[in-house]
Tab-separated table of C-alpha atoms in Angstrom:
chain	number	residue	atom	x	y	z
V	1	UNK	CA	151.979	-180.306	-83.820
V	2	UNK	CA	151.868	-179.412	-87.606
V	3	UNK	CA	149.759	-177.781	-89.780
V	4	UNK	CA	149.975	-178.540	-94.073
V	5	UNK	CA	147.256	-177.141	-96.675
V	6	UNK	CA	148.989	-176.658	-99.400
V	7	UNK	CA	146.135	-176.461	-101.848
V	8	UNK	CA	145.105	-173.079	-103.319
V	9	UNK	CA	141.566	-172.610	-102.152
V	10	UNK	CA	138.780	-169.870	-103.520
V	11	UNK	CA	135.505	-170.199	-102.456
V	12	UNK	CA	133.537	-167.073	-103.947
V	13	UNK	CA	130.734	-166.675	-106.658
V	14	UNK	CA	131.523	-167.053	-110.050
V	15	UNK	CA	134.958	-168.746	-108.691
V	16	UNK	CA	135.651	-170.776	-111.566
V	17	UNK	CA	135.528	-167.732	-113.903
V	18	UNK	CA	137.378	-165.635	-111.665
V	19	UNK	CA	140.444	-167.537	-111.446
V	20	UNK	CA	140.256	-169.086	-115.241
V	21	UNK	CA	144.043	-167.751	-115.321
V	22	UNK	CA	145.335	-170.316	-112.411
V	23	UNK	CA	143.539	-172.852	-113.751
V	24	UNK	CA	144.683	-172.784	-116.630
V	25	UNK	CA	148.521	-172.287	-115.744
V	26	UNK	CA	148.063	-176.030	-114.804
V	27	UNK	CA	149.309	-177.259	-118.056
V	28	UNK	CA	148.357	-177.555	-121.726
V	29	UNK	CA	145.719	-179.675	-122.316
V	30	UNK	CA	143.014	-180.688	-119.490
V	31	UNK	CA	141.260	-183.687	-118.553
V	32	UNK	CA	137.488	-183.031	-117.284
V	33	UNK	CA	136.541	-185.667	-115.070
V	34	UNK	CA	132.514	-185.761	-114.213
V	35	UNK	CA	129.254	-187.890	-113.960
V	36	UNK	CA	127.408	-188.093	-117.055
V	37	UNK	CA	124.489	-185.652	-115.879
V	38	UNK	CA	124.868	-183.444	-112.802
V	39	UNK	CA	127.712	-181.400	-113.752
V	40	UNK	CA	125.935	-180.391	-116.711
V	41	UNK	CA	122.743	-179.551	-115.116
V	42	UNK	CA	124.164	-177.109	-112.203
V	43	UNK	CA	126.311	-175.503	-114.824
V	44	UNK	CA	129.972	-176.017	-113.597
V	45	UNK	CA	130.708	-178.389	-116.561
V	46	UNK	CA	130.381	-175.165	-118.959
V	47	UNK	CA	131.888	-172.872	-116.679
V	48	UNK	CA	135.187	-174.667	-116.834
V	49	UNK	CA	134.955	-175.138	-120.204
V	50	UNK	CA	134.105	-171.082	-121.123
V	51	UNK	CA	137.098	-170.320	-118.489
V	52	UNK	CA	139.773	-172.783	-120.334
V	53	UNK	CA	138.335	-171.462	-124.004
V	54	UNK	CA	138.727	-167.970	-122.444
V	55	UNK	CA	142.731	-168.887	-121.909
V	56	UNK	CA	142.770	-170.988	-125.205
V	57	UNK	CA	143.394	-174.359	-123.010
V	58	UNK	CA	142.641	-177.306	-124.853
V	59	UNK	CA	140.756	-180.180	-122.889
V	60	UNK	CA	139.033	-182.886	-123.369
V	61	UNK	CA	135.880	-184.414	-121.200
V	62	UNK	CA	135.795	-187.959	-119.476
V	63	UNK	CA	132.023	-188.441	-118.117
V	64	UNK	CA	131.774	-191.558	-117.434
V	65	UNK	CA	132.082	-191.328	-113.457
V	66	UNK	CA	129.904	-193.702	-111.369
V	67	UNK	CA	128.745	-193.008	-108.240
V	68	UNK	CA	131.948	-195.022	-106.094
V	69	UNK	CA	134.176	-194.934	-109.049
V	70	UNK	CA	135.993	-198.044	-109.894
V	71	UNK	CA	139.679	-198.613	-110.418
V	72	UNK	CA	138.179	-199.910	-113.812
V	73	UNK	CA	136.607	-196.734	-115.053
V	74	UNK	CA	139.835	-194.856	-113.796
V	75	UNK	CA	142.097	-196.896	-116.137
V	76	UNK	CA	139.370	-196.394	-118.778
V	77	UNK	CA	140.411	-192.626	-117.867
V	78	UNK	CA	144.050	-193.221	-118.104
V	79	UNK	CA	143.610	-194.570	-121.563
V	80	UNK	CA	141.677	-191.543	-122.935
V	81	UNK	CA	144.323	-189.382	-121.212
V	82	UNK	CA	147.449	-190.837	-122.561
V	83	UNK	CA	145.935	-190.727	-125.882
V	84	UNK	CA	144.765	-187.273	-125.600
V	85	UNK	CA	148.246	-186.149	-124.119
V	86	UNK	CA	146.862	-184.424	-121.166
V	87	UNK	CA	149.374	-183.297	-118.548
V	88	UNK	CA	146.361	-181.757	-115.463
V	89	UNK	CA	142.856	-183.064	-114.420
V	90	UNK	CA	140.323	-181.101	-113.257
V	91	UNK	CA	137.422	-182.985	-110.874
V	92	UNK	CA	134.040	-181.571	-111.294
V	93	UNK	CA	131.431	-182.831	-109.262
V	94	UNK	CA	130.981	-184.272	-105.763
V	95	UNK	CA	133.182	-186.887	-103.910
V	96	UNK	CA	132.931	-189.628	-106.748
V	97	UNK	CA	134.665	-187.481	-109.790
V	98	UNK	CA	136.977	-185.677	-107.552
V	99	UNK	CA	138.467	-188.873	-105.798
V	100	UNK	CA	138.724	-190.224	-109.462
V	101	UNK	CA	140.523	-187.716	-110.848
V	102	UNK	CA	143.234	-187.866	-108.388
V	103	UNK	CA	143.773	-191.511	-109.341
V	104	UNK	CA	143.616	-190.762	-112.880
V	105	UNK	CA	146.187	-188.122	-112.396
V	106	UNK	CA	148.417	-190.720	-111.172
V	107	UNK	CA	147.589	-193.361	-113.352
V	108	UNK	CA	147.826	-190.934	-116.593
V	109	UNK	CA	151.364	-189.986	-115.004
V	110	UNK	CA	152.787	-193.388	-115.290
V	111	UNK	CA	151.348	-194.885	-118.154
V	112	UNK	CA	153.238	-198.067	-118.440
V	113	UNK	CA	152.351	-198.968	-114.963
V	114	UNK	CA	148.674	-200.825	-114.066
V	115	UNK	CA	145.809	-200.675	-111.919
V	116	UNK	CA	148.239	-202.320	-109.224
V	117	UNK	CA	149.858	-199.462	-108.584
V	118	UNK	CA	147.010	-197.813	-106.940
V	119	UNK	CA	147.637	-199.512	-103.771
V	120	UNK	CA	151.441	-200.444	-103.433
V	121	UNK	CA	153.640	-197.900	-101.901
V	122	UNK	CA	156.152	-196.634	-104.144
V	123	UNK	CA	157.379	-193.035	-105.012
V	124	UNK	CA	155.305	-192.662	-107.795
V	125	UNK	CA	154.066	-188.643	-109.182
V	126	UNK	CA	150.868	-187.496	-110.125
V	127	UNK	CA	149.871	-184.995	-112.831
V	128	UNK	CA	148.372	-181.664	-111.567
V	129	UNK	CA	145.108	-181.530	-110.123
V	130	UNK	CA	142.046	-178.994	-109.452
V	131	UNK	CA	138.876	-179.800	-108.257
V	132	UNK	CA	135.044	-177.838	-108.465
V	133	UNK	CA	133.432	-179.346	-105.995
V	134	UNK	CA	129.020	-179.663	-106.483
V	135	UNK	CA	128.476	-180.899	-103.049
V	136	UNK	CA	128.961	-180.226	-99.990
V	137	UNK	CA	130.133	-183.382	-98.677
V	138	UNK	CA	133.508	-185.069	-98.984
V	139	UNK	CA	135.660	-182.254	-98.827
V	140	UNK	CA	137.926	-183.738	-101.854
V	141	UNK	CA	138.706	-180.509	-102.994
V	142	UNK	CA	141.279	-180.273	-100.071
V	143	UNK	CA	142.379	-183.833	-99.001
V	144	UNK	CA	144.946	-185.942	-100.568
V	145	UNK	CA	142.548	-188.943	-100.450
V	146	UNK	CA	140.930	-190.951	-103.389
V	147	UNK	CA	138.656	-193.612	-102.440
V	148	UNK	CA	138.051	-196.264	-104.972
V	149	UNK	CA	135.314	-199.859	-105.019
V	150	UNK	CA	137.105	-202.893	-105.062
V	151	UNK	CA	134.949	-204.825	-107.007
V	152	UNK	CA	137.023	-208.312	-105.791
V	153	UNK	CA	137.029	-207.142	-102.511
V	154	UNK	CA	133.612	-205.978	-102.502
V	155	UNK	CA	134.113	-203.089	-100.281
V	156	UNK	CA	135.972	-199.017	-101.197
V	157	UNK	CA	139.456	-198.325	-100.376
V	158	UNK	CA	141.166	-195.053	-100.551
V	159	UNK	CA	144.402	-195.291	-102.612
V	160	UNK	CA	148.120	-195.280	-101.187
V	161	UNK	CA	149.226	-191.979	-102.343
V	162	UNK	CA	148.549	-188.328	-101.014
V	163	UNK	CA	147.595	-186.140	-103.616
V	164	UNK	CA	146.616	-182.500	-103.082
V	165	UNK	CA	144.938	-180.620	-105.601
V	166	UNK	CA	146.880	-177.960	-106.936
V	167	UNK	CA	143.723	-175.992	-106.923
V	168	UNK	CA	140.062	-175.596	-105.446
V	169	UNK	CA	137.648	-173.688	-106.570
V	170	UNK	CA	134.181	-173.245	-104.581
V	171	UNK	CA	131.103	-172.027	-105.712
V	172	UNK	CA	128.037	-172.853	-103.835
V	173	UNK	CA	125.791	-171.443	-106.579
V	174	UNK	CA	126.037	-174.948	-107.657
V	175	UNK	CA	124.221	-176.933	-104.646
V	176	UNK	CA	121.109	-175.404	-105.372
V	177	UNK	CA	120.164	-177.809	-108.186
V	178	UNK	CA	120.750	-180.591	-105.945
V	179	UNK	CA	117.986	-182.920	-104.650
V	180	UNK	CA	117.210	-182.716	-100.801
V	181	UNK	CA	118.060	-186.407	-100.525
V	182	UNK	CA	121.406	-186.110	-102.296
V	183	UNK	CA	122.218	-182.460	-99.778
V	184	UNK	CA	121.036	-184.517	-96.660
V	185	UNK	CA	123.242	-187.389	-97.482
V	186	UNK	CA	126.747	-185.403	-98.205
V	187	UNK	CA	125.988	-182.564	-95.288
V	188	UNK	CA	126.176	-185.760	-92.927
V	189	UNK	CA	129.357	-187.087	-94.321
V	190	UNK	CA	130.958	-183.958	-93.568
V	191	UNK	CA	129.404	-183.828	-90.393
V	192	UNK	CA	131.077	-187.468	-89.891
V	193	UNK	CA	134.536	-186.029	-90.985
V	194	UNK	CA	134.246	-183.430	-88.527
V	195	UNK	CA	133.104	-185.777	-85.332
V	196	UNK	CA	135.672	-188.268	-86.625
V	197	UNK	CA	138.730	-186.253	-86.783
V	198	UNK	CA	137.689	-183.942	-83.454
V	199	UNK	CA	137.211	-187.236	-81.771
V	200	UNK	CA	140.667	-189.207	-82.822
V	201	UNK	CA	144.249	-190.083	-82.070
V	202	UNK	CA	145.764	-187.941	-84.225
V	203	UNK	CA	143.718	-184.879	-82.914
V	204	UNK	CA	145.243	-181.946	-81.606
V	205	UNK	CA	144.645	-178.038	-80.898
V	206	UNK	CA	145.958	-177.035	-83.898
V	207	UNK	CA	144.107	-179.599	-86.544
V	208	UNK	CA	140.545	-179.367	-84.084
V	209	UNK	CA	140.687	-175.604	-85.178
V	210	UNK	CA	139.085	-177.116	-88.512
V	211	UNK	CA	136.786	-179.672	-86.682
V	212	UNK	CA	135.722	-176.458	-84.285
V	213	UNK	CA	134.834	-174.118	-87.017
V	214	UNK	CA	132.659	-177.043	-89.289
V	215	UNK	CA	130.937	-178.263	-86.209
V	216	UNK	CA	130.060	-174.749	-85.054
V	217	UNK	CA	128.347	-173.670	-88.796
V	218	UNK	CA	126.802	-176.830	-88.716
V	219	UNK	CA	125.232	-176.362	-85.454
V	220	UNK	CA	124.051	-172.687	-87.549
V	221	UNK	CA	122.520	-174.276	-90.051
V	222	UNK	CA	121.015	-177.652	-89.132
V	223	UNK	CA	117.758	-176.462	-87.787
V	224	UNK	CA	117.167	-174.842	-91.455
V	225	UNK	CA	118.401	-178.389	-93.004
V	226	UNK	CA	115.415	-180.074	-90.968
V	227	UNK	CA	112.895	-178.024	-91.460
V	228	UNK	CA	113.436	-178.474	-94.971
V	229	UNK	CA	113.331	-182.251	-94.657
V	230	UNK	CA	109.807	-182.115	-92.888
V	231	UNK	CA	108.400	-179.771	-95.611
V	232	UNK	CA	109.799	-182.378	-98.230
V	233	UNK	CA	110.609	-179.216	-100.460
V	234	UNK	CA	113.710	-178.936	-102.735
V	235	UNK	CA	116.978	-177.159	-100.897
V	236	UNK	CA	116.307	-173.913	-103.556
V	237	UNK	CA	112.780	-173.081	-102.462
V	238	UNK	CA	113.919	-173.179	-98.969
V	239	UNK	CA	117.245	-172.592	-97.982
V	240	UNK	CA	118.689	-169.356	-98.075
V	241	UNK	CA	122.262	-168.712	-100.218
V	242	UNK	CA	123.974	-167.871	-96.776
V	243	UNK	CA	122.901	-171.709	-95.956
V	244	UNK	CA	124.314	-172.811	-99.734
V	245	UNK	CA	127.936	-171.184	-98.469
V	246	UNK	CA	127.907	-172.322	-95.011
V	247	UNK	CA	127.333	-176.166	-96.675
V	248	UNK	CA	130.459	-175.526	-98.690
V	249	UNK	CA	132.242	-173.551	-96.106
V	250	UNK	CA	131.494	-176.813	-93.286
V	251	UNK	CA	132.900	-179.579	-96.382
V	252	UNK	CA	135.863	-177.331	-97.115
V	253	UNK	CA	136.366	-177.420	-93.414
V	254	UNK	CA	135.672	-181.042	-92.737
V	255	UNK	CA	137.802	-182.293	-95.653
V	256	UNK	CA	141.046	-179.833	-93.605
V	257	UNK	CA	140.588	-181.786	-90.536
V	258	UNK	CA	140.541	-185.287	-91.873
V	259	UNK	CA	143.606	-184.261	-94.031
V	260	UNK	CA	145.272	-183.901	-90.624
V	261	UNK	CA	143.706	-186.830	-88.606
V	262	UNK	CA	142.178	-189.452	-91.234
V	263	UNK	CA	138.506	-191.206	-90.422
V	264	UNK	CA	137.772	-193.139	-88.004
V	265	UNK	CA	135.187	-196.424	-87.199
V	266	UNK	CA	131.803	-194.788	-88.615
V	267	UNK	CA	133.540	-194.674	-91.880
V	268	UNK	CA	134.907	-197.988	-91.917
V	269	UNK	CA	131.917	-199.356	-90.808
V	270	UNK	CA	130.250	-197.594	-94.168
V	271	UNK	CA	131.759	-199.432	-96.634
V	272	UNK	CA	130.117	-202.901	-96.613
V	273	UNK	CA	126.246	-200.628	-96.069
V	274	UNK	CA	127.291	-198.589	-99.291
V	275	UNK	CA	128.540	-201.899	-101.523
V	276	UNK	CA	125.841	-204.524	-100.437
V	277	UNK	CA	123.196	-202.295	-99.081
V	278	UNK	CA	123.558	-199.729	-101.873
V	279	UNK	CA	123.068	-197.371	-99.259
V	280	UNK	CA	124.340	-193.729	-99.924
V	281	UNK	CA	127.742	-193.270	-98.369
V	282	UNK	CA	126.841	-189.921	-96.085
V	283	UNK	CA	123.726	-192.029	-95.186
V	284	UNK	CA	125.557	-195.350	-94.561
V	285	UNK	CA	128.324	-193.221	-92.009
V	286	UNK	CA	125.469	-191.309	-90.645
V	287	UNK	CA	123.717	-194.310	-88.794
V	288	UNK	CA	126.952	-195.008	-87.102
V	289	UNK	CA	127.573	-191.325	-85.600
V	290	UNK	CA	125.169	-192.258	-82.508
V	291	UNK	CA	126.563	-195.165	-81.091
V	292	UNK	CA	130.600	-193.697	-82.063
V	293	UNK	CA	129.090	-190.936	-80.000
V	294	UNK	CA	127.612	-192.811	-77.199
V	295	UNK	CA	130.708	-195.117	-76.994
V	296	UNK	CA	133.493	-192.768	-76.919
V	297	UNK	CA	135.182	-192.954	-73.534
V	298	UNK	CA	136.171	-189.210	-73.401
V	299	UNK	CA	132.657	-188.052	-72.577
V	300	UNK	CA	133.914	-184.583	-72.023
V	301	UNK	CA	134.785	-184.575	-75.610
V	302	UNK	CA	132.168	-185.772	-76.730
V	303	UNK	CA	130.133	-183.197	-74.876
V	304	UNK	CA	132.069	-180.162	-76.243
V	305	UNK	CA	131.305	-181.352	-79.502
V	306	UNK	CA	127.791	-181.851	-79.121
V	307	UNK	CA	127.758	-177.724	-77.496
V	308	UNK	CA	129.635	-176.761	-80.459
V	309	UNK	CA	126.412	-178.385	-82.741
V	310	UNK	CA	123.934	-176.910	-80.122
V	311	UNK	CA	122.921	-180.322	-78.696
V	312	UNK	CA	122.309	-180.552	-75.661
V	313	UNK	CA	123.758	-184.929	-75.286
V	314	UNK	CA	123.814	-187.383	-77.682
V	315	UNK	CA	119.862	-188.464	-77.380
V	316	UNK	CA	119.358	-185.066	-79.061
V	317	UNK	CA	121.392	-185.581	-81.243
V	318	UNK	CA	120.893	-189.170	-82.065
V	319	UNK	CA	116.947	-188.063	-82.486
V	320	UNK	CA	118.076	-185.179	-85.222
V	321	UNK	CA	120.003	-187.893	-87.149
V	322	UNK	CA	117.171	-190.217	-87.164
V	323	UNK	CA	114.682	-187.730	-88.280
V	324	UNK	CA	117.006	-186.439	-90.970
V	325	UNK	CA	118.350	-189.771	-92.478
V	326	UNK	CA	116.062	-192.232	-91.625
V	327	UNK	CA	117.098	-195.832	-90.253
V	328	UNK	CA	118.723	-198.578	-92.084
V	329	UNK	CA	117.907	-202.499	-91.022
V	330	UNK	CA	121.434	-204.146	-91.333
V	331	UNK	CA	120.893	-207.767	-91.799
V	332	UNK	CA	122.585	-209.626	-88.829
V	333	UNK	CA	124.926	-211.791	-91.647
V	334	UNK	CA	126.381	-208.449	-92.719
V	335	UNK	CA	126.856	-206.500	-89.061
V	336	UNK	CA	128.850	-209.512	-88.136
V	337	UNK	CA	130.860	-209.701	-91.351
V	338	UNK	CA	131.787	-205.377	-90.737
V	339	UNK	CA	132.571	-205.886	-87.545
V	340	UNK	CA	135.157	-208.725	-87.641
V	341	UNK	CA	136.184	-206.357	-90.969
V	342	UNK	CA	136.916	-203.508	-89.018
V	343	UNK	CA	138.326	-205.596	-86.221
V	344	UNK	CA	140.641	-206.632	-88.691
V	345	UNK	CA	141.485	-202.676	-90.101
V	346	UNK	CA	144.506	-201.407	-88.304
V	347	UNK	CA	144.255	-197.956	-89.609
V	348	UNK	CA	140.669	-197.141	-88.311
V	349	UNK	CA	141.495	-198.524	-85.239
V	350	UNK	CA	144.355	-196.720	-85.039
V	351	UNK	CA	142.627	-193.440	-85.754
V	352	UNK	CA	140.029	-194.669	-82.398
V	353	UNK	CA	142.101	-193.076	-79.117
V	354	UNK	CA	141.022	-195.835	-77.087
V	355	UNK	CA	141.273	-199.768	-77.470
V	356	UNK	CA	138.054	-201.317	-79.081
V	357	UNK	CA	136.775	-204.936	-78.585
V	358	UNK	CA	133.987	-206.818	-80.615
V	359	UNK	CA	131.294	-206.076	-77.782
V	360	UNK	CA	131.498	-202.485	-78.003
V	361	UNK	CA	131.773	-201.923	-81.437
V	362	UNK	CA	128.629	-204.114	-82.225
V	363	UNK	CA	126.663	-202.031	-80.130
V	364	UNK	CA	127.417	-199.738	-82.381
V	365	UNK	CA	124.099	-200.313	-84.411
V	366	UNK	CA	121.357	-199.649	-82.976
């Protein structure tokens, strides 16, 4: 068994300020990688800009992140970067800029190479990386991963390098501008990283000591996520700033486990909901949860993760979900097409403990 987190987490108010030192000792010059709007609204665009001016770090911004960035805006990245002479990248934002700059990093490190490189297997370096994560969702801040859309594939793909920020800095005073929507949708990704790596091959006692934690301040918290749902008010007039950290606290968390065990089938099947469907990615793994849940051959597992969420089996549970997300009507074409794609994708069925045949995994919707 074997443990490895080796990026420098702080999760505290006014992080980014706090530690303006460390992130600048990154380099020289900075590349700010965010979405046109949100970054600016919640404030953690200007608070890593006051805490590089406070160290007299140059930078310069790129914010032209889409949600599931392309490997076309990332080169459009690398070209800004290279001309700019940055040597770190700092993600600000939710799973979208924070996967991105992780591929920019690498593509801004070797700028003779192209967009190929992003998925061949060579020994290839990235430049430094830190990450401010705005949602509480994909847990980027501490994973190696960088998912990218494939616009000729027509599906997302996470690159074939591992890199680990240098730095993460955590500040949950920056959910609370967040639509409920947009808070429902990423707390249920997390929640899928955390069933997905307690429930998979690569699981083990030490790496299900993240999955453990995250499940258990879920269970804490997702009565309080509900409620808000049914009142249809916005996170901030209802949630309480102990619920803000928690939501961090259970991403951080989630995004530690899957560093150790990868995703599994309800992420796979995703993908093809989130390109065709334009279904929200927490939303699109959400709907699959249930049926991983009910399908999973190691029912005790299964139950003690249910306990550690405070549901009693996975009708409960499957009830929650569909009260919280909503359902999703998958056209018949497409379920067939994801399920002889995942059929076909090694790696998630490697991450699946058990051996999976086309039957079962199309009861997967329901």
């Amino acid at each position: 068994m074997q443990i490895y987190m080796p990026t420098n987490v702080y999760s505290e108010r006014n992080c980014v300020k706090n530690h303006s030192k460390e992130l600048a000792s990154l380099g020289e010059k900075a590349m700010l990688v965010t979405g046109k709007h949100s970054s600016r609204i919640n404030g953690s665009l200007e608070d890593v800009e006051h805490a590089l001016q406070e160290e007299g770090c140059a930078y310069v911004i790129f914010d032209a992140i889409e949600e599931n960035p392309s490997i076309e805006t990332v080169m459009k990245a690398r070209e800004l970067g290279v001309r700019e002479g940055v040597d770190f990248v700092v993600g600000i934002g939710g799973g979208s800029p924070m996967d991105a700059a992780k591929a920019i990093a690498l593509m801004i490190a070797n700028p003779k190479e192209d967009a190929g490189i992003l998925y061949e297997k060579r020994d290839l370096s990235a430049l430094p990386v830190a990450e401010v994560p705005t949602t509480a969702g994909t847990g980027s801040e501490v994973t190696p991963y960088a998912i990218l859309t494939i616009h000729e594939r027509r599906t997302k793909q996470s690159i074939s390098y591992r890199i680990y920020p240098e730095l993460a800095l955590i500040d949950s005073k920056y959910l609370k501008t967040e639509h409920l929507s947009t808070l429902i949708d990423t707390t249920v990704d997390a929640l899928a990283h955390l069933l997905e790596s307690y429930l998979n091959t690569n699981a083990n006692s030490y790496n299900r000591m993240y999955a453990e934690k995250g499940l258990s301040l879920f269970g804490g918290i997702k009565d309080e996520l509900l409620e808000c749902k049914r009142l249809g008010k916005e996170p901030q007039e209802t949630l309480a700033d102990a619920v803000f950290d928690d939501l961090m606290q259970i991403a951080a968390t989630a995004g530690m486990a899957i560093t150790h065990t990868g995703t599994s089938l309800p992420h796979g099947l995703s993908y093809a909901l989130t390109y065709e469907m334009g279904v929200p990615h927490g939303k699109a793994v959400g709907i699959f949860l249930p049926g991983f849940l009910e399908h999973y051959q190691a029912k005790e597992e299964v139950q003690e993760a249910l306990a550690r969420m405070g549901f009693e089996n996975v009708e409960r549970f499957t009830a929650y979900l569909d009260e919280l997300l909503g359902k999703v009507e998958i056209s018949e074409e497409l379920w067939q097409k994801d399920v002889d794609v995942i059929m076909g994708n090694q790696a998630k069925l490697r991450n699946y403990p058990f051996k999976m045949d086309k039957e079962t995994l199309y009861r997967f919707r329901r």
